[in-house]
Coordinates of C-alpha atoms and ligand atoms in Angstrom, one line a residue:
M1 CA -2.5 -106.1 31.8
F2 CA -2.2 -105.6 35.6
E3 CA -0.3 -108.9 35.8
Q4 CA 2.5 -108.0 33.4
S5 CA 6.1 -107.6 34.3
I6 CA 8.0 -104.3 34.2
A7 CA 10.0 -105.5 31.1
T8 CA 6.8 -106.4 29.2
L9 CA 5.0 -103.2 30.1
A10 CA 8.1 -101.2 29.2
Q11 CA 8.2 -102.9 25.8
Q12 CA 4.4 -102.3 25.3
L13 CA 4.9 -98.6 26.2
R14 CA 7.8 -98.3 23.7
D15 CA 5.8 -100.1 21.0
K16 CA 2.9 -97.7 21.7
E17 CA 0.6 -100.6 22.3
I18 CA -0.5 -98.6 25.4
S19 CA 0.3 -95.2 26.7
S20 CA 1.4 -94.5 30.3
V21 CA -1.7 -92.4 30.8
E22 CA -3.9 -95.4 29.8
L23 CA -1.8 -97.7 32.0
T24 CA -2.0 -95.3 35.0
R25 CA -5.8 -94.9 34.5
L26 CA -6.1 -98.7 34.5
F27 CA -4.3 -98.9 37.9
L28 CA -6.1 -95.9 39.4
D29 CA -9.4 -97.6 38.4
R30 CA -8.3 -100.8 40.0
I31 CA -7.4 -99.0 43.2
Q32 CA -10.8 -97.4 43.3
A33 CA -12.6 -100.6 42.6
L34 CA -10.6 -102.9 44.9
D35 CA -8.9 -101.0 47.6
P36 CA -11.9 -100.4 49.7
Q37 CA -11.7 -104.1 50.5
L38 CA -7.9 -103.9 51.3
N39 CA -7.2 -100.5 52.7
S40 CA -3.7 -100.7 51.2
F41 CA -3.4 -97.0 50.3
I42 CA -3.4 -94.0 52.7
T43 CA -3.1 -91.5 49.8
I44 CA -3.9 -91.8 46.2
S45 CA -2.0 -89.2 44.2
D46 CA -4.1 -89.5 41.1
E47 CA -3.6 -86.0 39.6
L48 CA 0.1 -86.1 40.1
A49 CA 0.2 -89.7 38.7
L50 CA -1.6 -88.6 35.5
Q51 CA 0.8 -85.6 35.1
Q52 CA 3.8 -87.9 35.5
A53 CA 2.2 -90.4 33.1
K54 CA 1.8 -87.6 30.5
A55 CA 5.5 -86.6 31.0
A56 CA 6.5 -90.3 30.6
D57 CA 4.6 -90.6 27.3
T58 CA 6.5 -87.6 26.0
A59 CA 9.9 -89.0 27.2
I60 CA 9.1 -92.4 25.5
A61 CA 8.1 -90.6 22.3
N62 CA 11.4 -88.7 22.4
G63 CA 13.3 -92.0 22.9
S64 CA 14.6 -90.9 26.3
S65 CA 13.2 -93.6 28.5
S66 CA 14.4 -96.2 31.0
S67 CA 12.6 -99.5 31.8
L68 CA 10.7 -97.7 34.6
T69 CA 9.5 -94.8 32.5
G70 CA 5.7 -94.7 32.6
I71 CA 5.4 -97.7 35.0
P72 CA 2.9 -97.1 37.9
I73 CA 4.5 -97.7 41.3
A74 CA 3.3 -97.2 44.9
H75 CA 5.5 -96.0 47.8
K76 CA 5.4 -96.9 51.4
D77 CA 4.1 -93.9 53.3
L78 CA 7.4 -93.7 55.2
F79 CA 9.3 -92.2 52.2
C80 CA 9.1 -88.4 52.2
T81 CA 7.5 -87.3 48.9
Q82 CA 7.7 -83.6 48.2
G83 CA 4.3 -81.9 48.2
V84 CA 2.5 -85.2 48.9
L85 CA 1.1 -86.1 52.4
T86 CA 3.5 -88.5 54.2
T87 CA 2.1 -89.9 57.4
C88 CA 4.3 -92.9 58.4
G89 CA 1.0 -94.5 59.4
S90 CA 0.7 -92.1 62.3
K91 CA -1.8 -89.6 63.6
M92 CA 1.4 -87.6 64.5
L93 CA 2.1 -86.9 60.9
N94 CA -1.5 -86.8 59.5
N95 CA -0.8 -83.2 58.3
F96 CA 2.8 -83.6 57.2
I97 CA 3.6 -82.5 53.6
P98 CA 7.3 -82.9 53.2
P99 CA 9.2 -80.0 51.6
Y100 CA 11.7 -82.5 50.0
E101 CA 11.9 -85.9 48.3
S102 CA 13.5 -89.0 49.7
T103 CA 16.4 -90.4 47.6
V104 CA 14.6 -93.6 46.9
T105 CA 11.4 -92.0 45.6
G106 CA 13.4 -89.3 43.9
R107 CA 15.5 -91.8 41.9
I108 CA 12.4 -93.8 40.9
Q109 CA 10.8 -90.5 39.8
Q110 CA 13.9 -89.5 37.8
A111 CA 13.8 -92.9 36.1
G112 CA 10.4 -91.8 34.8
A113 CA 8.1 -93.9 36.9
V114 CA 4.6 -92.8 37.9
M115 CA 3.7 -92.6 41.6
L116 CA 0.1 -93.9 42.2
G117 CA 0.1 -93.0 45.9
K118 CA 1.4 -93.8 49.3
T119 CA 0.8 -97.2 50.9
N120 CA -0.5 -98.1 54.4
M121 CA 1.9 -99.4 57.0
D122 CA 2.3 -100.0 60.7
E123 CA 2.8 -96.7 62.6
F124 CA 6.4 -95.7 62.3
A125 CA 7.1 -99.2 60.8
M126 CA 6.6 -100.9 64.2
G127 CA 4.7 -104.1 63.6
S128 CA 4.4 -107.4 61.9
S129 CA 0.7 -107.4 60.9
N130 CA -0.1 -103.9 59.7
E131 CA -2.7 -103.7 62.5
N132 CA -0.8 -100.8 64.1
S133 CA -1.7 -98.2 61.5
F134 CA -3.7 -95.1 62.5
Y135 CA -5.4 -95.5 59.1
G136 CA -6.8 -98.9 59.9
A137 CA -5.5 -102.4 59.3
V138 CA -4.7 -103.7 55.8
K139 CA -6.3 -106.9 54.6
N140 CA -4.5 -109.8 52.9
P141 CA -5.8 -110.1 49.3
W142 CA -5.5 -113.9 49.5
N143 CA -8.0 -113.9 52.4
L144 CA -9.6 -110.7 53.7
N145 CA -9.8 -112.1 57.2
K146 CA -6.0 -112.4 57.4
V147 CA -3.2 -109.9 58.0
P148 CA -0.9 -108.9 55.0
G149 CA 2.1 -108.9 57.3
G150 CA 3.9 -105.7 58.4
S151 CA 5.1 -103.2 58.5
S152 CA 5.1 -102.7 54.7
G153 CA 1.7 -104.5 54.5
G154 CA 0.1 -101.9 52.2
S155 CA 2.8 -102.2 49.6
A156 CA 2.6 -106.0 49.7
A157 CA -1.2 -106.1 49.5
A158 CA -1.2 -103.5 46.7
V159 CA 1.3 -105.4 44.5
A160 CA -0.4 -108.8 45.2
A161 CA -3.8 -107.5 44.2
G162 CA -2.5 -105.8 41.1
L163 CA -3.1 -102.3 42.3
A164 CA 0.5 -101.2 41.5
V165 CA 3.1 -102.8 39.2
A166 CA 5.6 -102.7 42.0
A167 CA 6.2 -100.8 45.3
T168 CA 8.8 -99.7 47.7
G169 CA 9.1 -101.0 51.2
T170 CA 11.4 -100.7 54.2
D171 CA 12.8 -103.4 56.4
T172 CA 14.1 -102.8 59.9
G173 CA 13.5 -106.3 61.2
G174 CA 11.6 -108.0 58.3
S175 CA 9.1 -105.5 57.1
I176 CA 9.8 -106.1 53.4
R177 CA 10.3 -109.9 53.6
Q178 CA 7.5 -110.9 55.9
P179 CA 4.7 -109.1 54.1
A180 CA 6.1 -110.2 50.8
S181 CA 5.9 -113.8 52.1
F182 CA 2.4 -113.4 53.5
C183 CA 1.1 -111.8 50.3
G184 CA 2.9 -114.0 47.8
I185 CA 5.2 -111.4 46.2
T186 CA 8.9 -111.0 45.9
G187 CA 10.8 -108.6 48.2
L188 CA 14.5 -107.7 48.7
K189 CA 16.0 -106.1 51.7
P190 CA 19.4 -104.8 50.5
T191 CA 22.7 -104.7 52.5
Y192 CA 22.7 -101.9 55.1
G193 CA 24.0 -98.9 53.3
R194 CA 23.2 -100.1 49.7
V195 CA 20.1 -98.0 49.4
S196 CA 20.0 -94.4 50.8
R197 CA 18.0 -93.7 53.9
F198 CA 17.8 -90.0 53.1
G199 CA 14.1 -88.9 53.4
M200 CA 13.0 -92.2 55.0
I201 CA 11.3 -91.4 58.3
A202 CA 13.6 -93.1 60.8
Y203 CA 12.6 -96.0 63.0
A204 CA 15.9 -97.6 64.0
S205 CA 18.6 -96.0 62.0
S206 CA 21.2 -98.7 62.3
L207 CA 18.8 -101.3 60.9
D208 CA 16.4 -99.5 58.5
Q209 CA 16.9 -100.2 54.8
G210 CA 14.6 -99.5 51.9
G211 CA 14.1 -101.9 49.0
P212 CA 11.8 -103.2 46.2
M213 CA 8.6 -105.2 46.5
A214 CA 7.3 -106.6 43.2
K215 CA 5.9 -109.7 41.5
S216 CA 9.2 -111.1 40.5
A217 CA 13.0 -111.0 41.1
E218 CA 13.4 -109.5 37.7
D219 CA 11.0 -106.6 38.6
C220 CA 12.9 -106.1 41.8
A221 CA 16.1 -105.9 39.8
H222 CA 14.6 -103.1 37.7
L223 CA 13.9 -101.1 40.8
M224 CA 17.3 -101.8 42.3
Q225 CA 18.9 -100.4 39.1
A226 CA 17.2 -97.1 40.0
I227 CA 17.5 -96.9 43.8
A228 CA 20.8 -98.6 44.7
G229 CA 24.1 -96.7 45.0
F230 CA 26.0 -94.1 47.0
D231 CA 24.2 -91.0 48.2
D232 CA 26.1 -88.2 49.8
K233 CA 23.0 -87.1 51.7
D234 CA 23.1 -90.3 53.8
S235 CA 26.3 -90.6 56.0
T236 CA 25.9 -94.4 56.2
S237 CA 25.4 -94.8 52.4
S238 CA 28.1 -97.2 51.0
E239 CA 30.6 -96.1 48.5
T240 CA 31.0 -99.7 47.2
P241 CA 30.0 -99.4 43.5
K242 CA 26.6 -100.7 42.8
E243 CA 26.2 -103.8 40.5
D244 CA 24.2 -104.2 37.3
Y245 CA 21.3 -106.1 38.8
L246 CA 19.9 -107.2 35.5
A247 CA 23.1 -108.4 33.9
N248 CA 23.4 -111.8 35.7
L249 CA 19.8 -112.8 36.2
N250 CA 20.3 -115.7 33.7
A251 CA 23.5 -117.1 35.1
P252 CA 23.2 -120.8 35.8
L253 CA 23.1 -122.1 39.4
A254 CA 25.2 -125.2 38.9
G255 CA 27.6 -125.5 41.8
L256 CA 25.7 -123.1 44.1
K257 CA 26.3 -124.0 47.7
I258 CA 23.2 -123.5 49.9
G259 CA 23.3 -123.7 53.7
L260 CA 20.2 -124.7 55.7
P261 CA 20.6 -123.5 59.3
K262 CA 19.3 -126.1 61.6
E263 CA 18.0 -123.4 64.0
Y264 CA 15.6 -122.3 61.2
F265 CA 13.8 -125.6 61.1
G266 CA 13.3 -126.2 64.8
D267 CA 10.4 -125.8 67.2
G268 CA 7.8 -123.2 66.3
L269 CA 8.0 -123.7 62.6
D270 CA 4.7 -124.8 61.1
T271 CA 5.4 -128.3 59.6
K272 CA 3.6 -127.5 56.3
V273 CA 5.6 -124.3 55.9
A274 CA 8.8 -126.4 56.5
D275 CA 7.7 -128.9 53.9
T276 CA 7.1 -126.1 51.4
I277 CA 10.6 -124.7 52.0
M278 CA 12.2 -128.1 51.6
A279 CA 10.3 -128.6 48.3
A280 CA 11.8 -125.3 47.1
V281 CA 15.3 -126.4 48.2
K282 CA 14.8 -129.6 46.1
E283 CA 14.1 -127.4 43.1
F284 CA 17.4 -125.7 43.6
E285 CA 19.1 -129.1 43.8
K286 CA 17.6 -129.9 40.4
L287 CA 19.2 -126.7 39.1
G288 CA 22.6 -127.9 40.2
A289 CA 22.9 -126.6 43.7
T290 CA 24.3 -128.5 46.6
V291 CA 22.8 -128.3 50.1
K292 CA 24.4 -128.6 53.5
E293 CA 23.3 -128.1 57.1
V294 CA 24.8 -125.1 58.8
S295 CA 24.3 -123.5 62.2
L296 CA 23.5 -120.0 63.3
P297 CA 23.7 -120.7 67.0
N298 CA 22.7 -117.2 68.3
L299 CA 19.4 -117.1 66.4
Q300 CA 17.3 -117.3 69.5
L301 CA 19.0 -114.1 70.9
S302 CA 18.0 -112.1 67.9
I303 CA 14.5 -111.3 69.4
P304 CA 15.7 -110.0 72.8
S305 CA 18.6 -108.0 71.3
Y306 CA 16.5 -106.5 68.4
Y307 CA 13.7 -105.6 70.8
V308 CA 16.2 -103.6 72.9
I309 CA 18.2 -102.0 70.0
A310 CA 15.3 -101.0 67.8
P311 CA 13.2 -99.4 70.6
S312 CA 16.3 -97.6 71.9
E313 CA 17.0 -96.1 68.5
A314 CA 13.3 -95.3 68.0
S315 CA 13.1 -93.5 71.4
S316 CA 15.8 -91.2 70.2
N317 CA 14.6 -90.8 66.6
L318 CA 11.0 -90.1 67.7
S319 CA 12.0 -87.5 70.2
R320 CA 11.8 -85.0 67.3
F321 CA 8.0 -85.3 67.3
D322 CA 7.3 -82.8 70.0
G323 CA 4.5 -80.7 68.5
V324 CA 6.8 -77.8 67.9
R325 CA 8.4 -78.2 64.5
F326 CA 6.0 -80.4 62.6
G327 CA 3.3 -83.0 63.1
H328 CA 0.4 -83.1 65.5
R329 CA 0.0 -80.4 68.2
C330 CA -2.6 -80.6 71.0
D331 CA -5.2 -77.9 71.4
D332 CA -4.8 -75.2 74.1
P333 CA -1.7 -76.3 75.8
K334 CA -1.2 -74.9 79.4
D335 CA 2.5 -74.5 79.0
L336 CA 5.4 -76.0 77.0
L337 CA 5.6 -79.2 78.9
D338 CA 1.9 -79.8 78.6
M339 CA 2.2 -79.2 74.9
Y340 CA 5.0 -81.8 74.5
T341 CA 3.4 -84.4 76.6
R342 CA -0.2 -84.1 75.3
S343 CA 0.9 -83.8 71.6
R344 CA 3.0 -87.0 72.0
A345 CA 0.3 -88.8 73.9
E346 CA -2.4 -87.9 71.3
G347 CA -0.1 -88.3 68.3
F348 CA 1.5 -91.7 68.9
G349 CA -0.4 -95.0 69.1
T350 CA -0.1 -97.6 71.8
E351 CA 2.6 -99.7 70.2
V352 CA 4.8 -96.7 69.4
Q353 CA 4.4 -95.4 73.0
K354 CA 5.3 -98.8 74.4
R355 CA 8.5 -98.9 72.3
I356 CA 9.5 -95.4 73.2
M357 CA 9.2 -96.3 76.9
V358 CA 11.2 -99.6 76.5
G359 CA 13.9 -97.7 74.5
T360 CA 14.1 -94.8 76.9
Y361 CA 14.4 -97.3 79.8
A362 CA 17.1 -99.3 78.1
L363 CA 19.1 -96.2 77.4
S364 CA 18.8 -94.7 80.8
E365 CA 21.7 -94.4 83.2
G366 CA 22.2 -97.6 85.2
Y367 CA 20.4 -99.7 82.6
Y368 CA 22.5 -98.9 79.5
D369 CA 25.2 -101.5 80.2
A370 CA 22.7 -104.1 81.3
Y371 CA 20.5 -103.8 78.2
Y372 CA 21.7 -101.7 75.3
L373 CA 25.4 -102.5 75.5
K374 CA 24.6 -106.2 76.1
A375 CA 22.3 -106.2 73.1
Q376 CA 25.0 -104.6 70.9
K377 CA 27.4 -107.4 72.0
I378 CA 24.9 -110.1 71.0
R379 CA 24.5 -108.2 67.8
R380 CA 28.1 -108.8 67.0
L381 CA 27.8 -112.5 67.8
I382 CA 24.9 -112.8 65.4
K383 CA 26.9 -111.0 62.7
E384 CA 29.8 -113.3 63.2
D385 CA 27.5 -116.4 62.8
F386 CA 26.5 -115.1 59.4
V387 CA 30.1 -114.2 58.4
N388 CA 31.4 -117.6 59.3
T389 CA 28.6 -119.5 57.7
L390 CA 28.8 -117.4 54.5
N391 CA 32.5 -118.5 54.3
E392 CA 31.3 -122.1 53.9
V393 CA 28.3 -121.6 51.7
D394 CA 27.2 -119.1 49.0
V395 CA 23.7 -118.4 50.4
I396 CA 21.6 -119.4 53.3
M397 CA 17.9 -120.5 52.8
G398 CA 15.1 -120.9 55.2
P399 CA 11.5 -119.8 55.9
V400 CA 10.7 -116.0 56.2
A401 CA 8.2 -116.6 59.0
P402 CA 7.1 -119.5 61.1
T403 CA 3.6 -119.5 59.7
T404 CA 1.5 -118.2 56.9
A405 CA -0.5 -115.0 57.4
F406 CA -2.5 -115.2 60.6
D407 CA -6.1 -114.0 61.3
L408 CA -6.6 -110.3 61.9
G409 CA -6.8 -109.6 65.6
S410 CA -5.4 -113.0 66.6
K411 CA -2.1 -111.6 68.0
T412 CA -2.9 -108.0 68.8
N413 CA -3.2 -108.7 72.6
D414 CA -0.1 -110.8 72.8
P415 CA 3.0 -108.8 72.0
V416 CA 5.4 -111.7 72.6
A417 CA 3.5 -113.9 70.0
M418 CA 3.7 -111.0 67.6
Y419 CA 7.4 -110.4 68.2
L420 CA 8.1 -114.2 67.7
E421 CA 6.8 -113.8 64.2
D422 CA 10.1 -112.0 63.4
I423 CA 12.4 -114.8 64.6
Y424 CA 13.7 -115.6 61.1
T425 CA 14.1 -112.1 59.8
L426 CA 15.5 -109.9 62.6
S427 CA 19.0 -111.4 62.6
V428 CA 19.6 -110.4 59.0
N429 CA 19.1 -106.7 59.9
L430 CA 21.3 -107.0 63.0
A431 CA 24.0 -108.4 60.7
G432 CA 23.3 -105.9 57.9
I433 CA 23.3 -108.6 55.1
P434 CA 20.9 -108.7 52.2
A435 CA 18.0 -111.1 52.0
M436 CA 15.0 -111.9 49.9
S437 CA 11.5 -113.4 50.2
V438 CA 10.5 -115.4 47.2
P439 CA 7.1 -117.1 46.7
A440 CA 7.6 -120.8 47.1
G441 CA 4.1 -122.4 47.4
F442 CA 0.9 -122.3 49.4
V443 CA -0.3 -123.8 52.7
D444 CA -4.1 -123.9 53.0
N445 CA -4.4 -121.4 50.2
M446 CA -2.0 -118.9 51.8
P447 CA 1.3 -118.0 50.3
V448 CA 4.7 -119.1 51.7
G449 CA 7.9 -117.2 51.2
L450 CA 11.3 -118.8 50.9
Q451 CA 14.0 -116.6 52.5
I452 CA 17.4 -116.4 50.7
M453 CA 20.1 -114.6 52.6
G454 CA 23.5 -113.7 51.1
N455 CA 26.8 -112.0 51.8
Y456 CA 27.3 -108.2 52.0
F457 CA 26.5 -106.6 48.7
A458 CA 25.4 -109.9 47.1
E459 CA 22.1 -108.4 45.8
A460 CA 22.8 -109.3 42.2
K461 CA 23.6 -112.9 43.2
L462 CA 20.4 -113.1 45.3
L463 CA 18.3 -111.7 42.4
N464 CA 20.0 -114.2 40.0
I465 CA 19.1 -117.1 42.3
A466 CA 15.5 -116.0 42.8
H467 CA 15.1 -115.4 39.1
Q468 CA 16.3 -118.8 38.1
Y469 CA 13.9 -120.3 40.6
Q470 CA 11.1 -118.2 39.1
Q471 CA 12.0 -119.4 35.6
N472 CA 11.3 -122.9 36.8
T473 CA 8.3 -122.4 39.0
D474 CA 5.1 -120.4 38.8
W475 CA 4.3 -119.6 42.4
H476 CA 5.1 -115.9 41.8
L477 CA 2.6 -115.8 38.9
Q478 CA -0.4 -116.8 41.0
T479 CA -3.1 -114.1 41.5
P480 CA -5.6 -113.9 44.4
T481 CA -9.2 -114.3 43.3
M482 CA -10.2 -110.9 44.6
A483 CA -7.7 -109.3 42.2
K484 CA -9.5 -110.8 39.2
G485 CA -12.7 -109.1 40.1
A486 CA -12.0 -105.8 38.4
Ligands
LIG1 N1 8.2 -106.5 63.1 C1 9.4 -105.7 63.4 C2 9.1 -104.6 64.4 O1 8.0 -104.4 64.7 C3 10.1 -105.3 62.2 C4 9.5 -104.0 61.6 C5 10.2 -103.5 60.4 O2 11.0 -104.2 59.8 N2 10.0 -102.2 60.2 O3 10.0 -103.9 64.8

């Protein structure tokens, strides 16, 4: 039951083969039995989930349901959920109960879905391994000694282990795609502006984008149906009409032009991961696609420019956490300044503090031109690389990450090694284009994700391409052994 697709479960709910209350109980039981091994949830909202499930059963009985009605879903703990603790993985917010709902979670709720709880994540979404959470590291369900990826590691692990049918994530520099790749699930980072950021706790506002994480492209499409589209509460939300993400899933791929950027297959890429990606590309050739080598010459510059821009925006966004309005406040402050500094020193973890310092430095007078402005110029070059290449080909394919999931603790003392993990994902956010991670095989029993990058607002096309691949392969249907234990 826990391995079924959204469409199948929706049909079973409509046919009264199972009720949403039963389905929700099944997932809550699985969370209770298996999550102690994974630590993928920060909050389990069981009472609310059962109330929502009851309401969903009534809606289904009345014939007023959508494909998400009654489906148990988990949300990254970065989306504000009204009345439900929202921590963003930080001690700073370990007492924060939002008075309002984010647009993404609100739309999913309106579609009738059940919220099982809030998933663990790197603090303020800063990380690539989910080891930066105040609530402890998340484990990879394929191997409990390995990281699930980050920062949406809790969502990825929960879906991979069958603790939720699907989940939400956010992607500032790879945080949907890289954990999806490491945990063997499907994730979509939409075009910047396609999904509202209202109620998402900001990390780097010009890069952040929420999106679906699920077992298949088809399930991601069901979530996109609910969450995509203009929102007047987000000033950067796009007015471009949203597409029907389900309508073209079955379109044939004959004639599809795929570009393989040579920079994505150079030094640093694990050779077995490279072989897995090339095998996936062969599969697309069988489906009628043609492949050509392309170039994204500024790829190497994405790490230095991202790691200036993202911390700069973060240093500004995180200045609101001052112990005054919400969040952690230190005990017995001497005066106002003491309260600010001690509240922030106690509330933020090491990685967050490091990034605030880097960002504040990059934005300070005298350094702004040398760092921030320079990084913005590089950002435009990176964007132009994609625009030019996507004039030649329909989509770009490559790996999501240079390796499969690494051992817990193996990179925590080496920030450069950790940042290098993001080499294939950051540029997509800098350009603002959409991209997916799709399960494409295994290396030494750990999942490998194929990255598919498309033009602005090409989400429906990406989902179609990924769906066709999944109709012809079964990598996305594999289940980790630990998930079968309950
Ligand atoms: N790993 C990147 C970072 O730490 C990306 C994180 C994200 O996408 N939220 O900034």
